[in-house]
Amino acid sequence: MLRRLFAWLFGRTPKPGRRIGVLIVHGIGTREVGYSEAFRKKLKRHLKRKYHLRTPHTISFEEVFWAGATKSLQSEYQLNNIVYHPQLEQNHIRRFVIESLADAAAFQNIPYGLKNGGETMYERIKRSIAVSIGNLYARVGPDAPLLVIAHSFGGWMMSCYIDDLRRQAADKRKRGQPLTQKEAFESFDTLGGVVTIGCNIPAFVFCMDPGSVDPVDLPGRQLARLERTPDKNGERRCWLNFYSPWDPLGYPLRTINKAYDDTVQDICLKIRPTWPLDFTTPHLGYWTHKAVIQETSALIHDLYEFSDVLHLETGHAISNDEDQAPPQADAAVA
């Protein structure tokens, strides 16, 4: 009884060397730094109350703000003057749609302009993501399991980004060049889970060959063990995808193909519009929904409690053909 009371008041004693890194990525239409503050507070509160886990001793959050890379582009093309024409009826729906389309268009691999050296907007967005991952690495270190939480278009963006980084890492390994601990972390070798909310990946892959579309591979190559506590339906998936039937930008993912069906747990939420043409409430309502907070917290807890990460010495890298058999006891982080 006293131990439980102490844990409730002060949190559990952190495991030596154990930390969890949580990367939060916004979607279309987000315009301000700190967009995830309320969401993080809810997660922290639930983690403390249910699992007696406190931050920052055990869990470190880092938000990605990639919209800063697109703001200047949208300003230069003068969206306010060109799109918001005085003869067009202006309302929040038009603004949301236009800004959403602008973000999606900016992500395409098109040169931004000669004055920027032909740099693509995708490269600028990638740099924003890389900075946030670097910040997270500096706090949690190379042996921390990583969780990615992505809203809306951020799900497709991170799917592309993780795939790109892992391809680059694989090419480097093939050339016999070892990855540093930081490079392995930044290549998502310790990725243990993904949470997508209002995800629209199906909107970007519908014209592709279903067999050529692969989900993010879980767990990462550096995770030697990862177990999930079954939920009320007996599911143990490490990719949770939340969607609402009233959200036109959020979709189930398991129907994409068998690979997604084997990887993702789709969770339908009844986030209803407040009026007939309101689709922003369902699309933004995930951030505060009780089920999202509870299930995400459970995944964070399992990453903390039931995962082992292979410790890599500086300069060492797991080869491309090395299997992921559980290591000896002295090679795993407790």
Short mmCIF file of C-alpha atoms in Angstrom, two decimals:
data_model
loop_
_atom_site.label_atom_id
_atom_site.label_comp_id
_atom_site.label_asym_id
_atom_site.label_seq_id
_atom_site.Cartn_x
_atom_site.Cartn_y
_atom_site.Cartn_z
CA MET A 1 0.00 0.00 0.00
CA LEU A 2 2.78 2.44 0.93
CA ARG A 3 4.66 1.60 -2.26
CA ARG A 4 1.57 2.35 -4.37
CA LEU A 5 0.99 5.61 -2.53
CA PHE A 6 4.63 6.63 -3.06
CA ALA A 7 4.37 5.76 -6.77
CA TRP A 8 1.17 7.80 -7.12
CA LEU A 9 2.73 10.81 -5.40
CA PHE A 10 6.22 10.74 -6.87
CA GLY A 11 6.03 8.34 -9.81
CA ARG A 12 7.78 5.01 -10.24
CA THR A 13 11.51 4.76 -9.78
CA PRO A 14 12.85 4.99 -13.35
CA LYS A 15 14.65 1.95 -14.73
CA PRO A 16 18.38 2.65 -15.01
CA GLY A 17 19.14 4.03 -18.45
CA ARG A 18 15.57 3.59 -19.69
CA ARG A 19 13.86 6.40 -21.55
CA ILE A 20 11.19 6.60 -24.23
CA GLY A 21 11.24 9.14 -27.05
CA VAL A 22 7.92 10.38 -28.45
CA LEU A 23 7.92 12.35 -31.71
CA ILE A 24 4.70 14.27 -32.50
CA VAL A 25 4.02 15.43 -36.07
CA HIS A 26 1.23 17.79 -37.09
CA GLY A 27 -0.87 17.59 -40.22
CA ILE A 28 -2.35 20.01 -42.70
CA GLY A 29 -3.60 23.37 -41.56
CA THR A 30 -1.43 23.67 -38.43
CA ARG A 31 0.17 27.09 -38.17
CA GLU A 32 1.55 27.51 -34.66
CA VAL A 33 4.42 26.07 -32.65
CA GLY A 34 3.16 24.36 -29.50
CA TYR A 35 0.14 22.79 -31.22
CA SER A 36 0.61 19.57 -29.22
CA GLU A 37 0.93 21.14 -25.76
CA ALA A 38 -2.59 20.29 -24.57
CA PHE A 39 -2.29 16.78 -26.02
CA ARG A 40 1.02 16.20 -24.25
CA LYS A 41 -0.44 17.39 -20.95
CA LYS A 42 -3.29 14.89 -21.25
CA LEU A 43 -0.85 12.07 -22.03
CA LYS A 44 1.39 12.98 -19.11
CA ARG A 45 -1.56 13.14 -16.73
CA HIS A 46 -2.87 9.73 -17.83
CA LEU A 47 0.59 8.13 -17.75
CA LYS A 48 1.04 9.35 -14.19
CA ARG A 49 -2.40 8.33 -12.93
CA LYS A 50 -2.64 4.90 -14.57
CA TYR A 51 0.96 3.76 -14.92
CA HIS A 52 2.78 5.99 -12.41
CA LEU A 53 5.16 7.11 -15.16
CA ARG A 54 6.43 10.67 -14.96
CA THR A 55 8.10 12.87 -17.50
CA PRO A 56 10.84 13.87 -18.16
CA HIS A 57 12.45 11.12 -16.03
CA THR A 58 11.12 8.35 -18.28
CA ILE A 59 9.46 9.91 -21.34
CA SER A 60 10.61 12.78 -23.51
CA PHE A 61 8.30 14.50 -26.02
CA GLU A 62 9.38 16.43 -29.09
CA GLU A 63 7.04 18.05 -31.60
CA VAL A 64 7.89 18.55 -35.26
CA PHE A 65 6.80 21.88 -36.72
CA TRP A 66 7.27 21.52 -40.47
CA ALA A 67 4.67 24.15 -41.43
CA GLY A 68 7.33 26.82 -40.98
CA ALA A 69 8.98 25.47 -44.12
CA THR A 70 5.79 25.96 -46.16
CA LYS A 71 4.65 29.29 -44.75
CA SER A 72 7.15 31.34 -46.75
CA LEU A 73 6.24 29.51 -49.95
CA GLN A 74 2.53 30.12 -49.46
CA SER A 75 3.26 33.76 -48.65
CA GLU A 76 5.39 34.23 -51.75
CA TYR A 77 2.62 32.87 -53.93
CA GLN A 78 0.27 35.26 -52.19
CA LEU A 79 -2.51 32.89 -51.29
CA ASN A 80 -4.38 35.71 -49.63
CA ASN A 81 -4.51 37.72 -52.87
CA ILE A 82 -4.83 34.96 -55.46
CA VAL A 83 -7.00 32.33 -53.81
CA TYR A 84 -9.04 34.47 -51.46
CA HIS A 85 -10.50 36.51 -54.30
CA PRO A 86 -12.99 39.19 -53.23
CA GLN A 87 -15.67 37.66 -55.49
CA LEU A 88 -15.39 34.30 -53.73
CA GLU A 89 -17.41 33.58 -50.64
CA GLN A 90 -14.97 33.35 -47.76
CA ASN A 91 -15.49 30.98 -44.86
CA HIS A 92 -13.48 28.70 -42.63
CA ILE A 93 -14.19 25.68 -44.88
CA ARG A 94 -12.61 27.34 -47.94
CA ARG A 95 -9.65 28.49 -45.88
CA PHE A 96 -9.12 25.02 -44.40
CA VAL A 97 -9.36 23.32 -47.81
CA ILE A 98 -7.00 25.76 -49.54
CA GLU A 99 -4.39 25.66 -46.80
CA SER A 100 -4.64 21.88 -46.74
CA LEU A 101 -4.12 21.63 -50.50
CA ALA A 102 -1.23 24.07 -50.28
CA ASP A 103 0.52 21.93 -47.65
CA ALA A 104 0.02 18.75 -49.68
CA ALA A 105 1.26 20.43 -52.87
CA ALA A 106 4.31 21.83 -51.08
CA PHE A 107 5.35 18.31 -50.06
CA GLN A 108 5.78 17.23 -53.68
CA ASN A 109 9.35 16.81 -54.90
CA ILE A 110 9.31 20.00 -57.00
CA PRO A 111 12.19 22.55 -57.01
CA TYR A 112 11.30 25.50 -54.82
CA GLY A 113 13.15 28.06 -56.95
CA LEU A 114 16.51 29.01 -58.39
CA LYS A 115 17.16 31.54 -55.64
CA ASN A 116 17.11 28.61 -53.19
CA GLY A 117 19.49 26.56 -55.30
CA GLY A 118 16.70 24.43 -56.72
CA GLU A 119 15.97 22.97 -53.29
CA THR A 120 12.70 21.07 -53.07
CA MET A 121 10.12 21.81 -50.43
CA TYR A 122 10.33 18.15 -49.44
CA GLU A 123 14.01 18.65 -48.56
CA ARG A 124 13.15 21.69 -46.44
CA ILE A 125 10.47 19.74 -44.60
CA LYS A 126 12.88 16.82 -44.10
CA ARG A 127 15.34 19.20 -42.46
CA SER A 128 12.64 20.34 -40.02
CA ILE A 129 11.93 16.72 -39.08
CA ALA A 130 15.65 15.92 -38.76
CA VAL A 131 16.19 18.81 -36.34
CA SER A 132 13.41 17.53 -34.06
CA ILE A 133 14.73 13.97 -34.13
CA GLY A 134 18.18 15.29 -33.31
CA ASN A 135 16.76 17.19 -30.34
CA LEU A 136 15.04 14.03 -29.12
CA TYR A 137 18.21 11.97 -29.51
CA ALA A 138 20.16 14.48 -27.42
CA ARG A 139 17.73 13.92 -24.53
CA VAL A 140 17.02 10.17 -24.66
CA GLY A 141 20.21 8.70 -26.13
CA PRO A 142 20.77 5.88 -28.64
CA ASP A 143 19.04 3.06 -26.73
CA ALA A 144 15.59 4.63 -26.33
CA PRO A 145 12.56 3.05 -27.99
CA LEU A 146 10.85 5.60 -30.23
CA LEU A 147 7.15 6.27 -30.80
CA VAL A 148 5.86 8.43 -33.67
CA ILE A 149 2.46 10.14 -33.34
CA ALA A 150 1.27 11.74 -36.58
CA HIS A 151 -1.91 13.64 -37.40
CA SER A 152 -3.56 13.85 -40.81
CA PHE A 153 -1.09 14.47 -43.65
CA GLY A 154 1.71 14.00 -41.12
CA GLY A 155 1.09 10.25 -41.32
CA TRP A 156 1.89 10.11 -45.04
CA MET A 157 4.78 12.51 -44.56
CA MET A 158 6.40 10.40 -41.85
CA SER A 159 5.77 7.20 -43.80
CA CYS A 160 7.76 8.68 -46.71
CA TYR A 161 10.42 10.13 -44.42
CA ILE A 162 11.03 6.91 -42.48
CA ASP A 163 11.20 4.93 -45.73
CA ASP A 164 13.74 7.39 -47.19
CA LEU A 165 15.96 7.36 -44.10
CA ARG A 166 15.91 3.59 -43.87
CA ARG A 167 16.81 3.23 -47.56
CA GLN A 168 19.73 5.60 -47.10
CA ALA A 169 20.90 3.65 -44.05
CA ALA A 170 20.60 0.34 -45.92
CA ASP A 171 22.63 1.71 -48.84
CA LYS A 172 25.31 2.87 -46.44
CA ARG A 173 25.46 -0.55 -44.80
CA LYS A 174 25.74 -2.24 -48.20
CA ARG A 175 28.80 -0.12 -48.90
CA GLY A 176 30.32 -1.38 -45.66
CA GLN A 177 30.04 1.97 -43.92
CA PRO A 178 28.97 1.63 -40.27
CA LEU A 179 26.31 3.92 -38.88
CA THR A 180 26.98 5.94 -35.78
CA GLN A 181 24.62 5.58 -32.83
CA LYS A 182 22.97 8.87 -33.77
CA GLU A 183 22.54 7.82 -37.42
CA ALA A 184 20.96 4.53 -36.34
CA PHE A 185 18.50 6.37 -34.09
CA GLU A 186 17.70 8.90 -36.82
CA SER A 187 17.07 5.99 -39.21
CA PHE A 188 14.36 4.79 -36.80
CA ASP A 189 16.23 1.61 -35.86
CA THR A 190 14.64 1.84 -32.38
CA LEU A 191 11.12 2.59 -33.66
CA GLY A 192 8.69 0.63 -31.55
CA GLY A 193 5.30 2.10 -32.39
CA VAL A 194 3.27 4.42 -34.60
CA VAL A 195 0.03 6.24 -33.80
CA THR A 196 -1.84 7.91 -36.67
CA ILE A 197 -4.91 10.09 -36.12
CA GLY A 198 -7.10 11.29 -38.97
CA CYS A 199 -4.63 9.69 -41.38
CA ASN A 200 -5.09 10.08 -45.15
CA ILE A 201 -2.44 7.71 -46.50
CA PRO A 202 -5.08 5.99 -48.70
CA ALA A 203 -5.64 9.27 -50.56
CA PHE A 204 -1.99 9.21 -51.69
CA VAL A 205 -1.64 5.52 -52.59
CA PHE A 206 -4.95 4.84 -54.35
CA CYS A 207 -3.33 5.17 -57.79
CA MET A 208 -0.41 2.86 -56.93
CA ASP A 209 -0.13 -0.88 -57.34
CA PRO A 210 -1.44 -2.24 -54.01
CA GLY A 211 1.40 -4.75 -53.89
CA SER A 212 4.00 -1.98 -54.07
CA VAL A 213 2.73 -0.07 -51.03
CA ASP A 214 4.41 -1.11 -47.79
CA PRO A 215 3.63 0.14 -44.28
CA VAL A 216 6.32 1.31 -41.90
CA ASP A 217 8.18 -1.81 -40.80
CA LEU A 218 7.74 -2.50 -37.08
CA PRO A 219 9.61 -3.00 -34.87
CA GLY A 220 12.86 -1.29 -35.80
CA ARG A 221 15.93 -3.43 -36.45
CA GLN A 222 17.50 -2.48 -33.10
CA LEU A 223 14.53 -3.64 -31.02
CA ALA A 224 15.27 -7.18 -29.86
CA ARG A 225 11.99 -7.59 -27.98
CA LEU A 226 8.67 -5.80 -28.01
CA GLU A 227 5.54 -7.12 -26.35
CA ARG A 228 2.10 -5.57 -26.15
CA THR A 229 -0.49 -5.92 -23.44
CA PRO A 230 -3.68 -7.09 -25.21
CA ASP A 231 -6.44 -4.51 -25.32
CA LYS A 232 -10.10 -5.30 -24.64
CA ASN A 233 -10.38 -6.88 -28.11
CA GLY A 234 -7.22 -8.92 -27.70
CA GLU A 235 -5.23 -6.76 -30.15
CA ARG A 236 -1.47 -6.43 -29.70
CA ARG A 237 -0.59 -4.19 -32.66
CA CYS A 238 2.11 -1.53 -32.44
CA TRP A 239 0.54 0.75 -35.07
CA LEU A 240 -2.69 2.32 -33.87
CA ASN A 241 -4.76 4.20 -36.45
CA PHE A 242 -7.68 6.29 -35.23
CA TYR A 243 -10.34 7.53 -37.64
CA SER A 244 -13.88 8.88 -37.56
CA PRO A 245 -16.65 8.10 -40.08
CA TRP A 246 -17.42 11.84 -40.18
CA ASP A 247 -13.83 12.86 -40.92
CA PRO A 248 -13.36 13.16 -44.72
CA LEU A 249 -9.57 13.26 -44.24
CA GLY A 250 -9.25 10.25 -41.92
CA TYR A 251 -9.35 6.66 -43.17
CA PRO A 252 -8.88 3.08 -41.99
CA LEU A 253 -5.57 1.67 -43.22
CA ARG A 254 -5.95 -2.10 -43.03
CA THR A 255 -7.91 -2.20 -46.29
CA ILE A 256 -4.94 -0.86 -48.31
CA ASN A 257 -3.38 -4.32 -48.68
CA LYS A 258 -2.40 -7.40 -46.69
CA ALA A 259 0.79 -5.82 -45.37
CA TYR A 260 -1.21 -3.01 -43.76
CA ASP A 261 -3.81 -5.50 -42.57
CA ASP A 262 -1.09 -7.45 -40.77
CA THR A 263 0.47 -4.34 -39.22
CA VAL A 264 -2.21 -1.80 -38.30
CA GLN A 265 -4.99 -1.76 -35.73
CA ASP A 266 -7.79 0.49 -37.00
CA ILE A 267 -9.84 2.12 -34.24
CA CYS A 268 -13.10 3.86 -35.18
CA LEU A 269 -14.10 6.84 -33.03
CA LYS A 270 -17.50 8.52 -32.97
CA ILE A 271 -16.30 12.11 -33.32
CA ARG A 272 -19.37 13.84 -34.70
CA PRO A 273 -19.64 17.24 -36.39
CA THR A 274 -21.26 20.03 -34.44
CA TRP A 275 -23.28 21.18 -37.47
CA PRO A 276 -24.10 19.64 -40.90
CA LEU A 277 -21.11 20.99 -42.89
CA ASP A 278 -18.62 20.81 -40.05
CA PHE A 279 -15.73 18.47 -40.87
CA THR A 280 -13.02 20.32 -38.96
CA THR A 281 -14.35 19.14 -35.59
CA PRO A 282 -14.08 15.43 -36.50
CA HIS A 283 -10.66 15.96 -38.09
CA LEU A 284 -9.21 17.87 -35.14
CA GLY A 285 -11.09 16.07 -32.38
CA TYR A 286 -8.58 13.23 -32.04
CA TRP A 287 -6.19 15.40 -30.05
CA THR A 288 -8.59 15.50 -27.10
CA HIS A 289 -10.42 12.18 -27.47
CA LYS A 290 -10.28 9.94 -24.41
CA ALA A 291 -9.62 6.75 -26.39
CA VAL A 292 -6.62 8.29 -28.18
CA ILE A 293 -5.10 9.35 -24.86
CA GLN A 294 -5.74 5.97 -23.23
CA GLU A 295 -4.53 3.74 -26.07
CA THR A 296 -1.48 5.90 -26.82
CA SER A 297 -0.55 5.88 -23.14
CA ALA A 298 -0.87 2.09 -23.07
CA LEU A 299 1.50 1.82 -26.04
CA ILE A 300 4.02 4.14 -24.36
CA HIS A 301 3.80 2.05 -21.18
CA ASP A 302 4.44 -1.18 -23.09
CA LEU A 303 7.41 0.34 -24.88
CA TYR A 304 8.82 1.32 -21.51
CA GLU A 305 8.03 -1.94 -19.75
CA PHE A 306 8.25 -4.71 -22.35
CA SER A 307 10.90 -3.78 -24.92
CA ASP A 308 14.63 -4.46 -25.17
CA VAL A 309 16.97 -2.46 -27.37
CA LEU A 310 20.23 -3.81 -28.76
CA HIS A 311 22.99 -1.54 -27.50
CA LEU A 312 25.31 -0.49 -30.32
CA GLU A 313 28.81 0.64 -29.59
CA THR A 314 29.85 3.83 -31.34
CA GLY A 315 30.49 3.10 -35.00
CA HIS A 316 28.79 -0.31 -34.93
CA ALA A 317 25.83 -1.06 -37.15
CA ILE A 318 23.61 -4.09 -37.59
CA SER A 319 24.24 -5.51 -41.05
CA ASN A 320 21.41 -5.68 -43.56
CA ASP A 321 21.24 -9.48 -43.43
CA GLU A 322 21.58 -9.84 -39.66
CA ASP A 323 18.47 -11.34 -38.14
CA GLN A 324 16.83 -9.89 -35.08
CA ALA A 325 17.10 -12.87 -32.76
CA PRO A 326 16.96 -11.92 -29.08
CA PRO A 327 20.44 -11.01 -27.80
CA GLN A 328 22.23 -12.43 -24.80
CA ALA A 329 21.14 -11.01 -21.47
CA ASP A 330 24.12 -8.69 -21.16
CA ALA A 331 23.41 -7.11 -24.55
CA ALA A 332 19.92 -5.84 -23.75
CA VAL A 333 18.98 -2.75 -21.87
CA ALA A 334 16.87 -3.64 -18.85
#
